[in-house]
Amino acid sequence: MQNVLQIVWLVPFFPLIGFLIVGLFRKQLSKTLTAIIGCGMVLLPFLLSIWIFILVKNGGGYVADYFNFISAGSLKVSFALQVDALSALFLLIVTGVSFIIHVYSTTYMKEETKEHYGRFFSYMNLFVFSMILLVMGANFIIMFIGWEGVGLCSYLLIGYWFKNKEYNKAADKAFIFNRIGDLGFLIALFWIISKAGSVSFEDVFSKTSVFSSSDITIITLLLFVGATGKSAQIPLYTWLPDAMAGPTPVSALIHAATMVTAGVYMIARSNALYSLAPVTENIIAIVGLATAILAATIALKQNDIKKVLAYSTVSQLGYMFLALGVGAYSTGVFHVMTHAFFKALLFLAAGSVIHAMGGEQDIRKMGGLKGKMKITYLTFLFGCIAISGIPPFSGFFSKDAILLAAFEHNKILYAIALFGALLTAFYMFRLLFLAFNGSFRGTEEQQHHLHESPAGMTIPLIILAILAFAGGFVGIPEILMKGGDKLTEFLSPVIPVHSVELVSHSTEMMLMVISTVLVLLVIVFAWYRFRKYHSVEEKGIGKFLENKWYVDELYEKVIANPVNRFAAFLNKFIEKSLIDGIVNGVGRLVNYGSRQVRLLQSGQVGNYVLLMVLSMLLIFVIQFFLRK
Amino acid sequence: MIPVLFIVIPMITGLAVFFFKNERSVKLLALFSSLATLVVALLGLTLLNDNNNVQYSANWLGFLGSRISLKVDGMGQVLCLLTSISYPAIFIATWKNQYQKAGNFFGLMLLSQAGLMGVFVAMDALLFYFFWEMVLIPVYFLSSQWGGEKRIRATMKFFIYTFLGSVLMLVGIIYLYSQTPDHSFSIESFYNLNKILPGKTQNWVFWLFFAAFAVKMPIFPFHTWQPDLYEQANTPTTMVLSGVMVKMGVFACIRWLLPVVSIASFQWGDVVTSLAVIGILYASLLAIQQDDLKRLVAYSSIAHIGLMCATIFSETTVGLQGVMIQMFNHGINVLGLWIVVEMIEKTCGTRKISELGGLAQKAPSLAIFAMIIGLASVALPLTNAFIGEFMMLNGIFSSSITHYNIVFTVLAAVSIILAAIYILTMIRKVFFGSSNTVTSNAQDIQWSQKLVLSVIVILILWLGIYPDSMLNLTHGLSESIIKKSDVLPLLMKH
Amino acid sequence: MPINYYIFLSLALFAIGIVGVLIRRNAIIVFMCIEIMLNAANLLLVAFSKMHHLQQAATQASAGTDGQIFVFFIMVVAAAEVSVGLAIIVMMFRNVHSIDINFLNRLKH
């Protein structure tokens, strides 16, 4: 198996080649060829991932060490890739979902010119490459390369329509917010290097004893800062909703299914460190839950179909972090997987709607799309049910596992998390009902234009809908089916299982029933409120939520503006007046002084003689009287 | 023989070029000379890389104890390679530029190359000083004769700054010379002084030297000559200045300061590092405020150099190696940035960021190159600068000679966020958005710039993906320098 | 005769010379005052030389002649100076029709 796995470099290699070919020859390649290469270079790693998955399932992980990346002094970093249960699972999710979205994009982006079409696919392939590097890296540095690489691709793709200034600003914002997180990540790396002398996962996680407990707390916290940037948690979440400026498949792939879960992957990967840092875990749980609730409340009042989904993504990511925070790492990963399916589905379905509406994203101008777009409607419904957590859809299993883990940890966390789950169901079905039920509220022209999307888009939707339905069956709780939790078992080489039962079976059963019943009630309530559309001006809390808690404005006022003003102050006063003032002042002083001294040279012979005589007298005086 | 060729080839052709009148033949000769130097440099790195070839020694001023002693060590190889790549790149990228008195211009350029090479290979303090000044003089004429309207004023500022520094350094060199037991200017004698000179003396000698180096790098608050000069000087000179010349200061700190007066370097380490770190943040913040592309690049350069300076005084092997390859990386990257800026100015007639916009539609190739080089400047992984900055920050963090290593690292690392802000904002405002009256008639770049920028991009990626190819040049040297400047045994002795 | 008389005489001459140079504006007078100062110095040199000779003649025949020789040198230089100085004054008179030294400030510009 070892020798066979030596070729795992092919997995990132294919999309890299795809990026280069499509990127360099985007003017020469026809659109069809671009699409074939673009999709093919993701399909191949997907097939490889399946193969790797099967190999890994049969036993063990493997590290393939290729070449010395950095070797300086005591610092040795090799370019090494790793396959084990966790990375194999993520590889499957990443390449699988990516492939489906690539296929979808071939149709969705059809109207772009040849050149930009090629640009789009090259960026997408580059993204897949970076993401694969992120999940396959065998040390923190390689992971960091992928980590920043996906940030770059996200930046490029958000700003894909580069003529639009607002989109470019959103792209900058995404990159910069990610960078803030990356700073934390980077410093954590330095800390790890200075203590452990190595960055490879194998060394660091097996020698946790070299870290003192405060070291571990700081390192894990700093890594978590990195995760808040990438995975859009408080306080760095505001870039993600703005990132919806990118084309919809990008939002589905990068800003819902894969990239934003990188933080979860990283923490799950480092579970050996995190499980030793209870303080950090508590912070993660609290931040995750707070993000989940905050984003869910904002999502209640958004009217842009993609914005709702974006906030829903932030909120679901919050749940994943909650799971990580309470120590249920495999549950967090499980939710990453199910979320990848149903959120990609929801975004792609939203893309289908936007496509049909001719670019319109405001749900107040939709309505009654059910009739015209059967497949889109049904698949969107699947997504909504899955995210709301109704059995037997995938979301139910993962979300319930998180709620259970929270319950085991702390009852208050559980209660708040359950409340958040109800909010989720409410805003998702609000979205569904407003967009698909009732009567059409757009323009005549749009109504005329309404149509079901072509097969190139609906087939990916159907596949994802099936996955969103069935994806949860790999993690059925023990009480429902003996040995049903295959995922945790699969991940057990990387994430150790603690088989202590904290909650009795009856309680666990009861929790499931409670959440399911409550969610159903909320859905009914949503149906009652939104089956018909009423236009209301938001007031009070509603307005507050619609404006996203004014967080953007707050950041603007508290951070961006002062920094800018401080920089302007430095530029105007310190640089120009103070430093340059001193420098030029010295010059001016010399000038002034010499102009004054020059006056001695009056040209009057008498003056010179007088000066001469006086100076001679002075010399005499000094010579005879002042010398000791 | 290789170090001699490094100096002699550009010097002879440089002097010869003065007498040519025809601009085309001048350019061809200059290009040929710089390419010849490049070939020598490449051979010196590969085939002819053995001890006999990389050093040279001959009598010079024997009565003073000064010899012509040249050696290309690891750091010298990196910097000579940078110099020899930069010159042909500059010549090709600005091939179409017209100059009054082209013979003088290219002659001075080549003389400055000879001086730079000399600085990097001189192993004798007096010779080092000689070459140090030999760089300054051609650059003085280059920037005062060709350039913007206020060039004289900017050049005066630069000249006074650097000359003041140089004179102080000369005093320092002569003092150290007088203290050597064997009355010699050779670098070994200077290194041995470390064990002789008491800490108190070192403390003031340190500043005599550091004044010259701090001005050259430049370190906050000695930096104000730089933006003015970069803005006013002609682009090829600016490229030489920022691509290669500012490395002289960094280089000299490593070779002539750290191992020579290491007790003082240790004592003043925190002060200098603080200045450097303040400079990093200060220059980054100022870069955000700039509207002129050249000034923006100038401030970003100050920030990057500040990080190198801070790393040097943290005295770690990894950090020093990081500095050495980052000197190369920064030289390459900043060269690319200048070419981009030059092309923008050529095709749009302005360098004001606020007036530009939407250039990506008109000049897609330029936009792609600008993007890649810009991303290298913000130290994105898999570009060369990431390796350097990672190693440098890691060096500062793991430094054992200061108590504030974590504070310094965090503050210095904030610059990666600020760099992202100013570079991305610049790219967004210049290249993205819709085109306006200024940019609507913009042309894309020509083959010559494409060639140079492609080479730069290949180097950026090559060193970003496989940095080991250059890192192993610097390993032994940085270890020996750290060993020489280890203060513990010295402090025990005094 | 005691040396004091010579000293006082030459001091007086020298003072007259200085005052003359300082307060007179006529170039010829100034010139003459400079000559007076030179001669005051000469007088002193000769006087001291003579005294020295009287004391040292017993041991060394040529002792005390140095001062006398100096005086010759000074006189030669003074003569040269007179010729140059007068030439300047003549040229000055030709140009500005005056020998007032306050007109001699043109070099400033």
Tab-separated table of C-alpha atoms in Angstrom, chain C residues 12-109:
chain	number	residue	atom	x	y	z
C	12	ALA	CA	54.308	104.310	20.256
C	13	LEU	CA	55.156	104.064	16.586
C	14	PHE	CA	53.191	100.860	16.279
C	15	ALA	CA	50.176	102.362	18.027
C	16	ILE	CA	50.309	105.388	15.743
C	17	GLY	CA	50.428	103.025	12.808
C	18	ILE	CA	47.423	100.988	13.988
C	19	VAL	CA	45.335	103.996	14.806
C	20	GLY	CA	46.236	105.502	11.464
C	21	VAL	CA	45.228	102.357	9.616
C	22	LEU	CA	42.011	102.135	11.536
C	23	ILE	CA	40.795	105.686	11.277
C	24	ARG	CA	42.217	107.137	8.096
C	25	ARG	CA	40.475	106.595	4.755
C	26	ASN	CA	43.110	107.948	2.474
C	27	ALA	CA	44.840	104.963	0.948
C	28	ILE	CA	48.249	106.638	0.870
C	29	ILE	CA	48.074	107.559	4.533
C	30	VAL	CA	46.960	104.038	5.414
C	31	PHE	CA	49.834	102.784	3.419
C	32	MET	CA	52.251	105.004	5.233
C	33	CYS	CA	50.833	103.864	8.561
C	34	ILE	CA	51.520	100.266	7.595
C	35	GLU	CA	55.080	101.306	6.843
C	36	ILE	CA	55.315	102.925	10.239
C	37	MET	CA	54.205	99.687	11.873
C	38	LEU	CA	56.759	97.735	9.919
C	39	ASN	CA	59.448	100.130	10.920
C	40	ALA	CA	58.378	99.960	14.536
C	41	ALA	CA	58.947	96.246	14.343
C	42	ASN	CA	62.271	96.811	12.615
C	43	LEU	CA	63.380	99.160	15.323
C	44	LEU	CA	62.589	96.640	17.979
C	45	LEU	CA	64.384	93.892	16.120
C	46	VAL	CA	67.511	95.969	15.724
C	47	ALA	CA	67.457	97.025	19.348
C	48	PHE	CA	67.048	93.536	20.731
C	49	SER	CA	69.643	92.221	18.336
C	50	LYS	CA	72.141	94.743	19.543
C	51	MET	CA	71.462	93.848	23.162
C	52	HIS	CA	71.818	90.211	22.456
C	53	HIS	CA	75.102	90.804	20.695
C	54	LEU	CA	76.499	92.670	23.681
C	55	GLN	CA	75.706	89.780	25.978
C	56	GLN	CA	76.740	86.908	23.776
C	57	ALA	CA	79.699	88.336	21.825
C	58	ALA	CA	82.170	86.800	24.232
C	59	THR	CA	81.176	83.238	23.484
C	60	GLN	CA	80.092	83.511	19.870
C	61	ALA	CA	81.196	86.076	17.312
C	62	SER	CA	78.157	85.944	15.121
C	63	ALA	CA	75.616	86.053	17.933
C	64	GLY	CA	72.923	88.682	17.603
C	65	THR	CA	73.215	89.233	13.885
C	66	ASP	CA	70.021	87.343	13.111
C	67	GLY	CA	67.809	90.273	14.045
C	68	GLN	CA	69.731	92.625	11.791
C	69	ILE	CA	69.330	90.246	8.874
C	70	PHE	CA	65.628	89.961	9.535
C	71	VAL	CA	65.353	93.694	9.235
C	72	PHE	CA	66.913	93.581	5.809
C	73	PHE	CA	64.428	91.003	4.742
C	74	ILE	CA	61.563	93.050	6.052
C	75	MET	CA	62.810	96.109	4.255
C	76	VAL	CA	63.053	94.219	0.985
C	77	VAL	CA	59.564	92.850	1.387
C	78	ALA	CA	58.296	96.272	2.350
C	79	ALA	CA	59.844	97.760	-0.751
C	80	ALA	CA	58.152	95.144	-2.908
C	81	GLU	CA	54.941	95.763	-1.101
C	82	VAL	CA	55.208	99.489	-1.664
C	83	SER	CA	55.585	99.021	-5.382
C	84	VAL	CA	52.596	96.685	-5.600
C	85	GLY	CA	50.543	98.762	-3.185
C	86	LEU	CA	51.230	102.002	-4.978
C	87	ALA	CA	50.387	100.362	-8.268
C	88	ILE	CA	47.068	99.293	-6.817
C	89	ILE	CA	46.425	102.778	-5.545
C	90	VAL	CA	47.223	104.261	-8.912
C	91	MET	CA	44.903	101.827	-10.628
C	92	MET	CA	42.271	102.599	-8.103
C	93	PHE	CA	42.596	106.304	-8.683
C	94	ARG	CA	42.298	105.765	-12.390
C	95	ASN	CA	39.122	103.798	-11.965
C	96	VAL	CA	37.217	105.655	-9.303
C	97	HIS	CA	39.048	108.975	-9.204
C	98	SER	CA	39.554	108.633	-5.537
C	99	ILE	CA	41.890	106.964	-3.176
C	100	ASP	CA	39.353	106.614	-0.371
C	101	ILE	CA	39.560	102.995	0.829
C	102	ASN	CA	35.835	102.830	1.446
C	103	PHE	CA	35.441	102.717	-2.310
C	104	LEU	CA	37.398	99.486	-2.304
C	105	ASN	CA	34.399	97.316	-1.431
C	106	ARG	CA	33.557	96.252	-4.971
C	107	LEU	CA	35.009	92.756	-4.515
C	108	LYS	CA	32.092	91.899	-2.284
C	109	HIS	CA	29.730	91.685	-5.196
